[in-house]
Structure formats: C-alpha cells, structure tokens
Short mmCIF file of C-alpha atoms and ligand atoms in Angstrom, two decimals:
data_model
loop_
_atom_site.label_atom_id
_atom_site.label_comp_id
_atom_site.label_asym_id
_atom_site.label_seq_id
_atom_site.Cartn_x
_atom_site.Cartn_y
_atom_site.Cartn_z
CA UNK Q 19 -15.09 -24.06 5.83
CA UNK Q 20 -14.40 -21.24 3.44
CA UNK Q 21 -11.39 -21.46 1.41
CA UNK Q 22 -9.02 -18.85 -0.03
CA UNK Q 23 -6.50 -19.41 -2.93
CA UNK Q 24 -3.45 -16.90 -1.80
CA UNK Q 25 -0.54 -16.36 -4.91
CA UNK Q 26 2.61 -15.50 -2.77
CA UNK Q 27 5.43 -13.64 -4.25
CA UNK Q 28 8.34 -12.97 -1.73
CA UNK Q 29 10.78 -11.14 -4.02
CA UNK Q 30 13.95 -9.92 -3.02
CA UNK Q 31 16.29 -9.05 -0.20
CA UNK Q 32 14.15 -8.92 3.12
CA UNK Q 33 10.79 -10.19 0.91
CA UNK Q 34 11.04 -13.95 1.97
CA UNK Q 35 12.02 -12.61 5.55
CA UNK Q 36 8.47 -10.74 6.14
CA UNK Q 37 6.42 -12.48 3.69
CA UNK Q 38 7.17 -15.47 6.29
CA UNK Q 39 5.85 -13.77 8.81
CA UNK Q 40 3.10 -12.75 7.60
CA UNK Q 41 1.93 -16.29 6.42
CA UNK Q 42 2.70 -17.56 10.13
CA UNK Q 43 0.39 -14.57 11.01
CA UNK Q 44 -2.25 -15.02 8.75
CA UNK Q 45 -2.67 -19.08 9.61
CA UNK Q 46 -2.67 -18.47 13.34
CA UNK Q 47 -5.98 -15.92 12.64
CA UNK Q 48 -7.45 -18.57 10.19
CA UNK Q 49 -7.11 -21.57 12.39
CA UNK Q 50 -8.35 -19.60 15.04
CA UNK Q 51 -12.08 -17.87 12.96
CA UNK Q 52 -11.58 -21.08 10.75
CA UNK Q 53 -11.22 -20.77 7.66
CA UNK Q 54 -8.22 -22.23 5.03
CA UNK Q 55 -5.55 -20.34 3.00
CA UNK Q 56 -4.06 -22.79 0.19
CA UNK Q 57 -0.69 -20.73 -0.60
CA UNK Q 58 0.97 -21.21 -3.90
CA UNK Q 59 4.51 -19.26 -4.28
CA UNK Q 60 5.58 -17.65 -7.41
CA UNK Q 61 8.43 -15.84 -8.76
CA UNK Q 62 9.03 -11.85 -9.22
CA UNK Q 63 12.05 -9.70 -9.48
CA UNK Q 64 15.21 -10.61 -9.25
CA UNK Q 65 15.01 -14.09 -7.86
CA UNK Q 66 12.15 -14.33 -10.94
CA UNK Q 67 15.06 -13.01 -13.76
CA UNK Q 68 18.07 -15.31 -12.24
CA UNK Q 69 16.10 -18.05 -12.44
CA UNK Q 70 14.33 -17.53 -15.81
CA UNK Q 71 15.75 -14.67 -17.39
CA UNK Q 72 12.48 -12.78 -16.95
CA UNK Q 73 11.79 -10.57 -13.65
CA UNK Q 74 8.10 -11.47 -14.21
CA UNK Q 75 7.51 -14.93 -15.68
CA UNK Q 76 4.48 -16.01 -17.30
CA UNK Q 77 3.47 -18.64 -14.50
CA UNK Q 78 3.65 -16.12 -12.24
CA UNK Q 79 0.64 -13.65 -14.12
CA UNK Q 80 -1.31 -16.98 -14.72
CA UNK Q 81 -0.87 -18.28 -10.63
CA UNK Q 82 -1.88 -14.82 -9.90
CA UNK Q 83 -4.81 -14.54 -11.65
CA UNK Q 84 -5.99 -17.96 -10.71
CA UNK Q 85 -5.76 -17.01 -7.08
CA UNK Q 86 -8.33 -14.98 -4.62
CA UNK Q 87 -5.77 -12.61 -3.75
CA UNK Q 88 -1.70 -11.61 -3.82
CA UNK Q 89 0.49 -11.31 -1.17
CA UNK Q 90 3.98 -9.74 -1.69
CA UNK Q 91 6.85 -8.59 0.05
CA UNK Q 92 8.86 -6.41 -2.19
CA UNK Q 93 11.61 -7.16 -5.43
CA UNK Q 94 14.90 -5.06 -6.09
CA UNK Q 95 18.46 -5.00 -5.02
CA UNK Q 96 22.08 -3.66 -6.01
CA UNK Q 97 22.82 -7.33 -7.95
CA UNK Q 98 20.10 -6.39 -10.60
CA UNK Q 99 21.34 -2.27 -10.62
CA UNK Q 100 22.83 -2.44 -13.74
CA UNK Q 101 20.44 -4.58 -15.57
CA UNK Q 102 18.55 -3.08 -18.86
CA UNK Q 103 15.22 -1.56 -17.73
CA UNK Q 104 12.96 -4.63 -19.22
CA UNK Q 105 14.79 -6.93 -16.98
CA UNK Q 106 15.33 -5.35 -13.91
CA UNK Q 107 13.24 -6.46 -10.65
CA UNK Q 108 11.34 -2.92 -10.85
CA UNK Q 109 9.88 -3.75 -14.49
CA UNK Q 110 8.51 -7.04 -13.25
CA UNK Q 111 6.35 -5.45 -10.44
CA UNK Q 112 4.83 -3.06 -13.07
CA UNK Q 113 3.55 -5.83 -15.92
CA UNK Q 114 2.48 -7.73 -12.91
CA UNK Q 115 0.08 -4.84 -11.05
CA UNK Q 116 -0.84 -4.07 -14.98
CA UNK Q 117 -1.42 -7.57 -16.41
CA UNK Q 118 -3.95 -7.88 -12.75
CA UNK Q 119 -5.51 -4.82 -13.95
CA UNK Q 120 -4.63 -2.65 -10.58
CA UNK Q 121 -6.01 0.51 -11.30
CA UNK Q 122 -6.21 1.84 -7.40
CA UNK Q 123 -3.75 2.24 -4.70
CA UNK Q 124 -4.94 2.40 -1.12
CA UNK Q 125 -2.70 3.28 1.65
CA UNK Q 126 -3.74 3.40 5.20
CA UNK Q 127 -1.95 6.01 7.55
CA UNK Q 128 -2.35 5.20 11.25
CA UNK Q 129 -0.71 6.37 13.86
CA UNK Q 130 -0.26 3.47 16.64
CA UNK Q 131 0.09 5.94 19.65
CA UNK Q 132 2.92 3.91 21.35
CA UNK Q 133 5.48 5.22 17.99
CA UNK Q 134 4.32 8.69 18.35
CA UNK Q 135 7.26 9.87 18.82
CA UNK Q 136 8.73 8.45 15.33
CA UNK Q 137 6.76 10.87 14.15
CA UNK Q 138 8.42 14.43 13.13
CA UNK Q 139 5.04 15.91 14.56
CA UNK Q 140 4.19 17.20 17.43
CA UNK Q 141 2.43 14.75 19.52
CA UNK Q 142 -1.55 16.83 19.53
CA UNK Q 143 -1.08 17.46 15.53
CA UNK Q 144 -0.60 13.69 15.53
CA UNK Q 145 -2.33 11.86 17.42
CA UNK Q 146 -5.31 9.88 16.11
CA UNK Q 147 -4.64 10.21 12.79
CA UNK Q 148 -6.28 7.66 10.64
CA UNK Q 149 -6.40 8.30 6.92
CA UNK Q 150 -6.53 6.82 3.47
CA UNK Q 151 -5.28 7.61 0.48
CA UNK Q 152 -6.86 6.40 -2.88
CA UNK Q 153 -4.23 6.95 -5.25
CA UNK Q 154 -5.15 6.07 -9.41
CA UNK Q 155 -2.55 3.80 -10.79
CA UNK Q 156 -2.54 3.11 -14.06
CA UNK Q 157 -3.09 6.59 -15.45
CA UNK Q 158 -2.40 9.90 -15.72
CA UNK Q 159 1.06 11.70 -16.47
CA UNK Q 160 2.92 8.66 -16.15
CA UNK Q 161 1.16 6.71 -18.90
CA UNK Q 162 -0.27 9.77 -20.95
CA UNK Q 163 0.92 10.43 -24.77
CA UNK Q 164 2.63 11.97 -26.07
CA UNK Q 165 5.82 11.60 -24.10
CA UNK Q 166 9.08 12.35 -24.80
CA UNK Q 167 12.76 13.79 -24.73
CA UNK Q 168 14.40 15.77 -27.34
CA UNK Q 169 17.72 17.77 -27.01
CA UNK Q 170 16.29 21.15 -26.25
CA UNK Q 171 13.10 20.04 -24.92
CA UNK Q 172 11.00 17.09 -23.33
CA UNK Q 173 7.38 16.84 -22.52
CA UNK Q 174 4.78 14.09 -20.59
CA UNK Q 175 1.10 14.62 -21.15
CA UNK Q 176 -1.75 14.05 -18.28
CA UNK Q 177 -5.01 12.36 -19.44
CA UNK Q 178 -7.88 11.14 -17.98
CA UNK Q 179 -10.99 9.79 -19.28
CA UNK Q 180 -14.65 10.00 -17.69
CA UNK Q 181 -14.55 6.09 -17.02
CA UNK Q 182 -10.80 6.22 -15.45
CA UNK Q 183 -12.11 8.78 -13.15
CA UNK Q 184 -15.20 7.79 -12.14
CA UNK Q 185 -14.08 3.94 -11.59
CA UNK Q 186 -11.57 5.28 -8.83
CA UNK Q 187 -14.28 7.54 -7.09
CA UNK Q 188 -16.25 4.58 -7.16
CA UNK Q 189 -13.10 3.00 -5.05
CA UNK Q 190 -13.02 6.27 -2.81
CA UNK Q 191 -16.03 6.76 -1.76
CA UNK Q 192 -16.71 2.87 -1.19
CA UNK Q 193 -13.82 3.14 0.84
CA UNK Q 194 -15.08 6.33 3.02
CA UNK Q 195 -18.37 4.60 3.61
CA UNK Q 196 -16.62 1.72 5.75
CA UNK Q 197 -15.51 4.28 7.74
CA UNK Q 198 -15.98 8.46 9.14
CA UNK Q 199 -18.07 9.07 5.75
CA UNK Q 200 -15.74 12.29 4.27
CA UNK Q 201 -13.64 12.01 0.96
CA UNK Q 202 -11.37 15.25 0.18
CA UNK Q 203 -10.86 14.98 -3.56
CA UNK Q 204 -7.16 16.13 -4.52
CA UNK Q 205 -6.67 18.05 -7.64
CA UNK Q 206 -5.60 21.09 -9.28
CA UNK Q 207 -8.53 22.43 -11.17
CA UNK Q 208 -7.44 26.08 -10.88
CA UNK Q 209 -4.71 25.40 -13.87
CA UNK Q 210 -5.69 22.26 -15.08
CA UNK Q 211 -8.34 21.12 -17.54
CA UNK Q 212 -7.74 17.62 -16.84
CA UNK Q 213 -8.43 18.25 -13.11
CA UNK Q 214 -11.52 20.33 -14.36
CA UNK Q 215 -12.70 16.85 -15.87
CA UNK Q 216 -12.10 14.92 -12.29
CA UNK Q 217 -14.20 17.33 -10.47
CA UNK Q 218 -17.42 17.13 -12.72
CA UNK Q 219 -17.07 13.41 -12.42
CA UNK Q 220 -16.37 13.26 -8.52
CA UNK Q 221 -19.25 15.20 -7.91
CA UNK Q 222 -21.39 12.90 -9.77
CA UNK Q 223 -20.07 9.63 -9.01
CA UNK Q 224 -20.77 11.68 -4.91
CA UNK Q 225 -24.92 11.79 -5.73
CA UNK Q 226 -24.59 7.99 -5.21
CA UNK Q 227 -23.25 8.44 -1.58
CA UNK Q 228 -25.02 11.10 -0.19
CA UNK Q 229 -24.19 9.96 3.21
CA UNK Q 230 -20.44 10.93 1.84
CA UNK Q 231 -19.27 14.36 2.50
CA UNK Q 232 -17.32 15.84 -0.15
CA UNK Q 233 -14.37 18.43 0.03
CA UNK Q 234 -12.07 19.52 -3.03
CA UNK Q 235 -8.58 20.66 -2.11
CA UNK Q 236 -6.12 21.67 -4.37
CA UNK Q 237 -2.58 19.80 -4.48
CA UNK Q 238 -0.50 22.21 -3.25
CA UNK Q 239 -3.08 23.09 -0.21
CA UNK Q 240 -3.27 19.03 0.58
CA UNK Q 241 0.52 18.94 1.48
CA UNK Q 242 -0.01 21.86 3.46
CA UNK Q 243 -3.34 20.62 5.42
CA UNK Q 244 -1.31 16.88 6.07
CA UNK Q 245 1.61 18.62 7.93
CA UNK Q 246 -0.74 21.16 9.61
CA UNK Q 247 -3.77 19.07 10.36
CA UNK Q 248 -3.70 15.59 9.06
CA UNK Q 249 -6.77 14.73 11.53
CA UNK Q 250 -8.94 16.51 8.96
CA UNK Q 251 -8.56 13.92 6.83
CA UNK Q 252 -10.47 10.44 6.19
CA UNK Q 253 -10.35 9.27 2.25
CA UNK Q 254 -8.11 11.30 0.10
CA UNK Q 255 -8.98 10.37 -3.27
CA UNK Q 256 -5.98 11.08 -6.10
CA UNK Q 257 -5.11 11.03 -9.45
CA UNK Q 258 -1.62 8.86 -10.11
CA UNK Q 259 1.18 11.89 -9.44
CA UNK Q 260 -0.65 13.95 -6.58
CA UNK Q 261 -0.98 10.87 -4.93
CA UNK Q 262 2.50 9.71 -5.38
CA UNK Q 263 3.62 12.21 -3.66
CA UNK Q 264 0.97 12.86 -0.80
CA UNK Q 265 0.94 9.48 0.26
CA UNK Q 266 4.55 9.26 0.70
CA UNK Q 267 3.98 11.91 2.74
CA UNK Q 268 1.11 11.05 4.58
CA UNK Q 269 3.30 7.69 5.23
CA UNK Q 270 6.29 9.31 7.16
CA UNK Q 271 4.16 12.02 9.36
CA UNK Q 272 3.07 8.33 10.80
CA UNK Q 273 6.45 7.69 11.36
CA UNK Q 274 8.80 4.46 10.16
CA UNK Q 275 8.84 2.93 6.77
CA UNK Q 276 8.42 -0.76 7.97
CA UNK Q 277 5.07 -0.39 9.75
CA UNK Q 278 3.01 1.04 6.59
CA UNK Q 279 0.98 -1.77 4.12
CA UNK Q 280 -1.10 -0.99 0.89
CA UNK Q 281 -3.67 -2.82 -1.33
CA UNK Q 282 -3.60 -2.51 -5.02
CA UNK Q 283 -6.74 -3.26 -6.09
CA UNK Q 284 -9.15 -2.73 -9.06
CA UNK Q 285 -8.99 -6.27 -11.63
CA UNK Q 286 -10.11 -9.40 -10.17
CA UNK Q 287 -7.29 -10.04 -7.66
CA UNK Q 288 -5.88 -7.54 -5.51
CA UNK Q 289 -1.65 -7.46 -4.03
CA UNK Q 290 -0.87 -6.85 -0.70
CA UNK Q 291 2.23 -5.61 0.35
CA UNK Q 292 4.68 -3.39 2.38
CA UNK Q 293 4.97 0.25 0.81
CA UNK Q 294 8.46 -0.52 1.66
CA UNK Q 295 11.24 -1.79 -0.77
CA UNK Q 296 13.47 -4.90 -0.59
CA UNK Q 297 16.13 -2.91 1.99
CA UNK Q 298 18.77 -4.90 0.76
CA UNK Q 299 21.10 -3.25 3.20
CA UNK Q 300 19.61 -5.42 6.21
CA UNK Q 301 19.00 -8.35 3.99
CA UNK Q 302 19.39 -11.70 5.92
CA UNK Q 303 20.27 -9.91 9.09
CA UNK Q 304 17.16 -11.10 10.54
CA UNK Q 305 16.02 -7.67 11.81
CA UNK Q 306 13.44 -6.56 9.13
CA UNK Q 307 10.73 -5.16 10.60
CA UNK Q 308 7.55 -7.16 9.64
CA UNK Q 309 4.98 -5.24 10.40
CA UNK Q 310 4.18 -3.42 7.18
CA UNK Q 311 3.78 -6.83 5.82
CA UNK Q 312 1.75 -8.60 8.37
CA UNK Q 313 -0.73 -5.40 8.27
CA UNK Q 314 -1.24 -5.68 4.15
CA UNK Q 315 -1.81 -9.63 5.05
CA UNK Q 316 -4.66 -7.94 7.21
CA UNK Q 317 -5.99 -5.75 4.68
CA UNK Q 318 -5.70 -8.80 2.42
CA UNK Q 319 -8.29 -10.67 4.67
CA UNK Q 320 -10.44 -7.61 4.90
CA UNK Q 321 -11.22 -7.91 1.28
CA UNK Q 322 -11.51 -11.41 1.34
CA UNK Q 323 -14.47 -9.98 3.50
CA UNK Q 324 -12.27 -12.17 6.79
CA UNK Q 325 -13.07 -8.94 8.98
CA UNK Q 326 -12.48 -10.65 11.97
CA UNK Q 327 -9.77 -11.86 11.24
CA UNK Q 328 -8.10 -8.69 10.25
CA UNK Q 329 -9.29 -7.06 13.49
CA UNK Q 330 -7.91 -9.97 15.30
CA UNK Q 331 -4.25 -9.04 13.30
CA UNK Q 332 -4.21 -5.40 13.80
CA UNK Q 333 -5.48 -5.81 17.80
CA UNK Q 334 -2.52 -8.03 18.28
CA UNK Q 335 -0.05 -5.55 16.66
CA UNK Q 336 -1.29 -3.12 19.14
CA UNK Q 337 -1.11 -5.02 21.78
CA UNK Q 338 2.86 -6.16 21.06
CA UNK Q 339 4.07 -2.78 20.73
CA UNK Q 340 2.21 -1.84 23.73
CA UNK Q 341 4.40 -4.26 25.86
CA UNK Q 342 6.71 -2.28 24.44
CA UNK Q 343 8.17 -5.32 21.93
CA UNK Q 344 10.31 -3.76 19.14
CA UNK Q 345 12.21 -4.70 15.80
CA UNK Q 346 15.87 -2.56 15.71
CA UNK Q 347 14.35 0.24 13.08
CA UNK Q 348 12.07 1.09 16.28
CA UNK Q 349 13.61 0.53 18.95
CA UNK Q 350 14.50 3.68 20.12
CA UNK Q 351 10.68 4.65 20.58
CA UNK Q 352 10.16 2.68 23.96
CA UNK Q 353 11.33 -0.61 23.44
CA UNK Q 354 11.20 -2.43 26.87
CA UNK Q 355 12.86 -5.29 24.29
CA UNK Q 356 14.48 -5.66 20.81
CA UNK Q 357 13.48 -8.38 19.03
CA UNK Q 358 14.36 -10.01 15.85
CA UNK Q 359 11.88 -10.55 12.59
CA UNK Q 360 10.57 -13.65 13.45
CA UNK Q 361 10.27 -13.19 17.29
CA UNK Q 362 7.95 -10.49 16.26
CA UNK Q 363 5.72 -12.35 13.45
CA UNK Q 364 5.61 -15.19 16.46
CA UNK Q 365 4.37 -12.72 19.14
CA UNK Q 366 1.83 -11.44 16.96
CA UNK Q 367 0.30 -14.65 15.62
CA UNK Q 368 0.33 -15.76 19.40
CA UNK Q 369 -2.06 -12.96 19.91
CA UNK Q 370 -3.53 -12.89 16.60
CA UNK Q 371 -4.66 -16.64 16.98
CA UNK Q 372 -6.42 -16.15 20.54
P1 NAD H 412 13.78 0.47 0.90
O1 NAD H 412 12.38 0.74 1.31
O2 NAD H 412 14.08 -0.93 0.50
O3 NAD H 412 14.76 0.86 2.10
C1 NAD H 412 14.90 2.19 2.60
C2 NAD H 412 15.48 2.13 4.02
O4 NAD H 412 14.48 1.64 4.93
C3 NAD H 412 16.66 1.16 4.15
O5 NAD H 412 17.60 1.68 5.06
C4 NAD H 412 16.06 -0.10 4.71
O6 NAD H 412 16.94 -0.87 5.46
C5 NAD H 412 14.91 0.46 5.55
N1 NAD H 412 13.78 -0.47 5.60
C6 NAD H 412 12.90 -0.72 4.59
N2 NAD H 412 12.01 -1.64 4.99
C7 NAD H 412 12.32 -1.98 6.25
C8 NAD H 412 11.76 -2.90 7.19
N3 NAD H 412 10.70 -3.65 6.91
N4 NAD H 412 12.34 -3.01 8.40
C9 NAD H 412 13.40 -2.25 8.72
N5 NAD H 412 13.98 -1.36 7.89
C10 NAD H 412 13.44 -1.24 6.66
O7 NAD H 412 14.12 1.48 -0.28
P2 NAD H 412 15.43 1.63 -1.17
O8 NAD H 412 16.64 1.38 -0.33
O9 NAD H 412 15.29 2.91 -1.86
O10 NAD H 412 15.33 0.49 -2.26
C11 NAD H 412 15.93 -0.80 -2.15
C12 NAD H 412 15.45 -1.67 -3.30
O11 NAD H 412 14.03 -1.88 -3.17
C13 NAD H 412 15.67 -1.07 -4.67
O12 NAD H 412 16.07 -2.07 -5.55
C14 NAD H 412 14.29 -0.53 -5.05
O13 NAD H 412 14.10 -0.48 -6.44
C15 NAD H 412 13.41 -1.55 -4.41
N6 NAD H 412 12.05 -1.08 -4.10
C16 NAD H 412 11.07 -2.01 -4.24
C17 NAD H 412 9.78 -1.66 -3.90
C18 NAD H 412 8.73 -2.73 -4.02
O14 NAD H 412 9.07 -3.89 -4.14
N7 NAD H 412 7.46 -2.38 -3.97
C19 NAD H 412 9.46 -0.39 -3.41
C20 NAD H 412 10.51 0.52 -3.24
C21 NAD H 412 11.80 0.17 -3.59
#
C-alpha cells in the first residue's frame, strides 16, 4: 500500500477549522483507492510565535521538508497586528514557502455552475471557465535590488534571469499539457526589457511542447481578455506581480473567496492551501467555508500522482452543492440547506469515500 508523509500546518483563526476537514476528506478518499497518509502537525503563524516566540520555528522547516507534501490552512489575525514585521504570522509563511524552495504558484479558476450566480459575470461570459494561472514566486519586483525609500524618492527593481524564467515555463507548459494544450504567456514586452528576456525564453522552453500552443498577451490586455472572455484562457503563465494581480482577479470572476485552493510548488515538497486568509472575523463560529481547503487537499493528491483520488474529491464537491448543500458565505446562491463547516467536510468525504 503506498504511503504518503503529509506535514500539516493549521495556522490561525479558521485554519484548524478547514484543515480538519480536509484531513477527514482526504482519509475517506484514501481508505476508499487505498492508500495511507501518516500526518504530522507543525506550527506556523501566530499559534507558531505564542508558543515559541518564532512565527516559523525550526521544527516546522525540518517536518516540512521531511514530508511528501504540505497541507495548510492559513496564519494571521488582529492579536499579532501590531507585532514587528519578523514576528508577525505573515513573515512565517514567507521563510517557510522560501526555505521549501516554492518558486511557482498555481491557481485553478473553475466555475462550479451551481454558484454562477456569485459570479459578477454574466452567466454565457462565465460559464465553463476553467483556467490556471502559473504565477513565479520568488522573483521579480518584489525580491529585485536595488530597493529602496528615500525622502524625495523610492525605487524597486524587476529582474529575471534565463534559469528563473525558463524553470517556471517548464511549470506552465507541463501544466497545459495535462489539460486543453494552450499557454498565454503574460508580460509587458512593449516597455520592458525584462519582459523582452521572458519572451525569448518562453518561446524556447515552447520548442519542447510543440503540441502546446503559445499566445503572448500583454498585462494590461490580460485583465481586459479575463473580464471580457475568460473562456479563452487555459494556462496563464506569469511573472511574480502580473500574476499577483491577475489571479486575484481571475479568482473572484469565479465567484467566493472560500471555494478557491492553490499549490505552491517548485523545491522538493509542495503546500497546499486555501488562497484565502485566516478570516478571523468568523473564527470559531463554525461556519468557515471548507471548500477552498478540501480542493488544495485534492490538488495535493494530484501531485502525489493519487489522480483518482482527487477526481473522487472534486466529483463529490460537485455533487454536494448540486443538492444544493451550502456553508453561510454561499448560501444565498441556491441553498436548499445551510450547513455548518463540518457538516460540509462530512458530506463530502461521504461522497468522496464511495
Ligand atoms: P481573509 O481571506 O482572511 O478574509 C476576507 C473575508 O472573507 C472575511 O470576511 C472572511 O470572513 C471571509 N472568508 C475568508 N475565508 C473564508 C471561508 N473559508 N469561509 C467563509 N468566509 C471566508 O482576508 P483578510 O481579512 O484580509 O485577512 C485576515 C488575516 O489573514 C490577516 O491576518 C491576513 O494577514 C491573513 N492572511 C493570510 C493568508 C494566508 O495564510 N495565506 C492570506 C491572506 C490573508
């Protein structure tokens, strides 16, 4: 029986709430395509700092690393506001996604058609949307030098190398081959040289997937295209700050915030979790939705190569909002009946583990 080693880190506010559910999720499908997850919880965030002084203890790097894969709800919350920046729950989650070497973002937009109307779209731009964006994490403007602030003026530098590049094409176009076979590349290389750059090396890292279509879009004309015609769309593949931005929006044309998961991926282990935050305004309510969470424990077992499995989690989701089962943040789009966080990890993993 095949065996996975799973680090968990629930984090903050409604973290332990969803991560939950996603574990009671995730054992139904392996019990039922047999195979074991050994889970081993760790600490980040908040929780992490008041209990060691440090939102991202070294245990927690080393359990990570020693595991097949992450799974994480989310870290943050008004108690640690005021906190210097090194300690605060936010710091933790970036020297854990860079000590695991998670150089590529990858966030799924689907559109389940029974929460079309959470969408701000009309229902035949909508419908059937199904895209991915590969978003670079770990360079670009955010991390390029020099960077700074002086009194009259402040500056931020965007760099790229060939091997950053080409290592996250690599990611896109392996990506696009699982599924329609078309990756729109995302830059600005009409006023950019460092976009310039990403095009040559697209287009060459592209000869080794010829059964890949290629597009180039600029930035600006990529926010356009998602509100106009986000059907267009299969892999959009993005440096760090154009794909900040475009995959928050391609996120909310699906419609609510608890529904959407991502992979960070790139070093040996990848982290699976919610694009949400820790919402600590519904914290221990019970009414989180768990969704988001349950679908990045899916994508978790598709790269644990559990395909099945992950089917098996995202048929079930389908078919639980089809009977018209809702958590409160969606229950105004159909709900036949409202139900709490865990009534909704347990209807899932009821159908998940058939
Ligand atoms: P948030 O995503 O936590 O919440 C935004 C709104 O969406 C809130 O009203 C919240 O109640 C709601 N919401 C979020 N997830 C939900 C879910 N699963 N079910 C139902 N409703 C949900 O964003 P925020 O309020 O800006 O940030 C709160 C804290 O989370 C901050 O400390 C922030 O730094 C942190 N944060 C963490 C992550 C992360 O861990 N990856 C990401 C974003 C924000």
């Amino acid at each position: 029986m095949k065996q996975y080693k799973i680090a968990v880190l629930k984090g903050d506010g409604i973290g332990p709430e969803i991560v939950n559910e996603a574990i009671k999720v995730l054992n139904a499908v392996a019990t039922s395509e047999n195979f074991k997850l050994e889970y081993t919880e760790f600490l980040l965030g908040g929780s992490a700092y008041d209990k060691t002084g440090d939102p991202c203890p070294k245990e927690t790097i080393e359990g990570c690393l020693n595991s097949d894969a992450v799974l994480f709800g989310a870290i943050g919350g008004y108690k640690w506001d005021n906190l210097p920046k090194e300690k605060r729950p936010e710091s933790g989650l970036l020297k854990i996604r860079k000590a695991l070497g998670l150089f590529a973002n990858i966030r799924p937009a689907v559109i389940f058609d029974e929460l079309i109307e959470a969408s701000t779209l009309k229902e035949e731009v909508i419908k059937g949307v199904d895209l991915l964006v590969v978003r670079e994490l770990t360079g670009g403007i955010y991390f390029g030098k020099p960077r700074g602030k002086e009194k009259d003026k402040a500056y931020n530098t965007m760099v790229y190398t060939k091997e950053e590049i080409e290592r996250i094409a690599r990611i896109g176009f392996e990506e696009a081959m699982k599924r329609r076979k078309k990756v729109t590349s995302v830059d600005k290389a009409n006023v950019l040289e460092v976009s310039e750059l990403w095009r040559e090396v697209v287009e060459e890292v592209a000869k080794d997937y010829p059964e890949v279509a290629l597009e180039h879009m600029y930035v600006d004309n990529a926010a356009m295209q998602l509100v106009r015609n986000p059907k267009q769309f299969d892999v959009i593949l993005t440096g760090n700050i154009f794909g900040d931005i475009l995959s928050d929006e391609a996120s909310m044309i699906v419609g609510s915030i608890g529904l959407l998961p991502s992979a960070s991926i790139g070093g040996k282990v990848g982290l699976f979790e919610p694009i949400h935050g820790s919402a600590p305004d519904i914290a221990g309510e019970k009414i989180a939705n768990p969704i988001a969470t349950i679908l990045s424990a899916a994508m978790m077992l598709d790269f644990l190569g559990e395909l099945n499995g992950a089917e098996k989690i995202r048929k079930a989701i389908k078919k639980v909002l089809k009977e018209g089962y809702r958590t409160k943040d969606i229950a105004s789009f159909g709900a036949k009946r409202v139900v709490n966080t865990e009534e909704m990890g347990d209807l899932i993993a009821e159908n998940a583990g058939n």
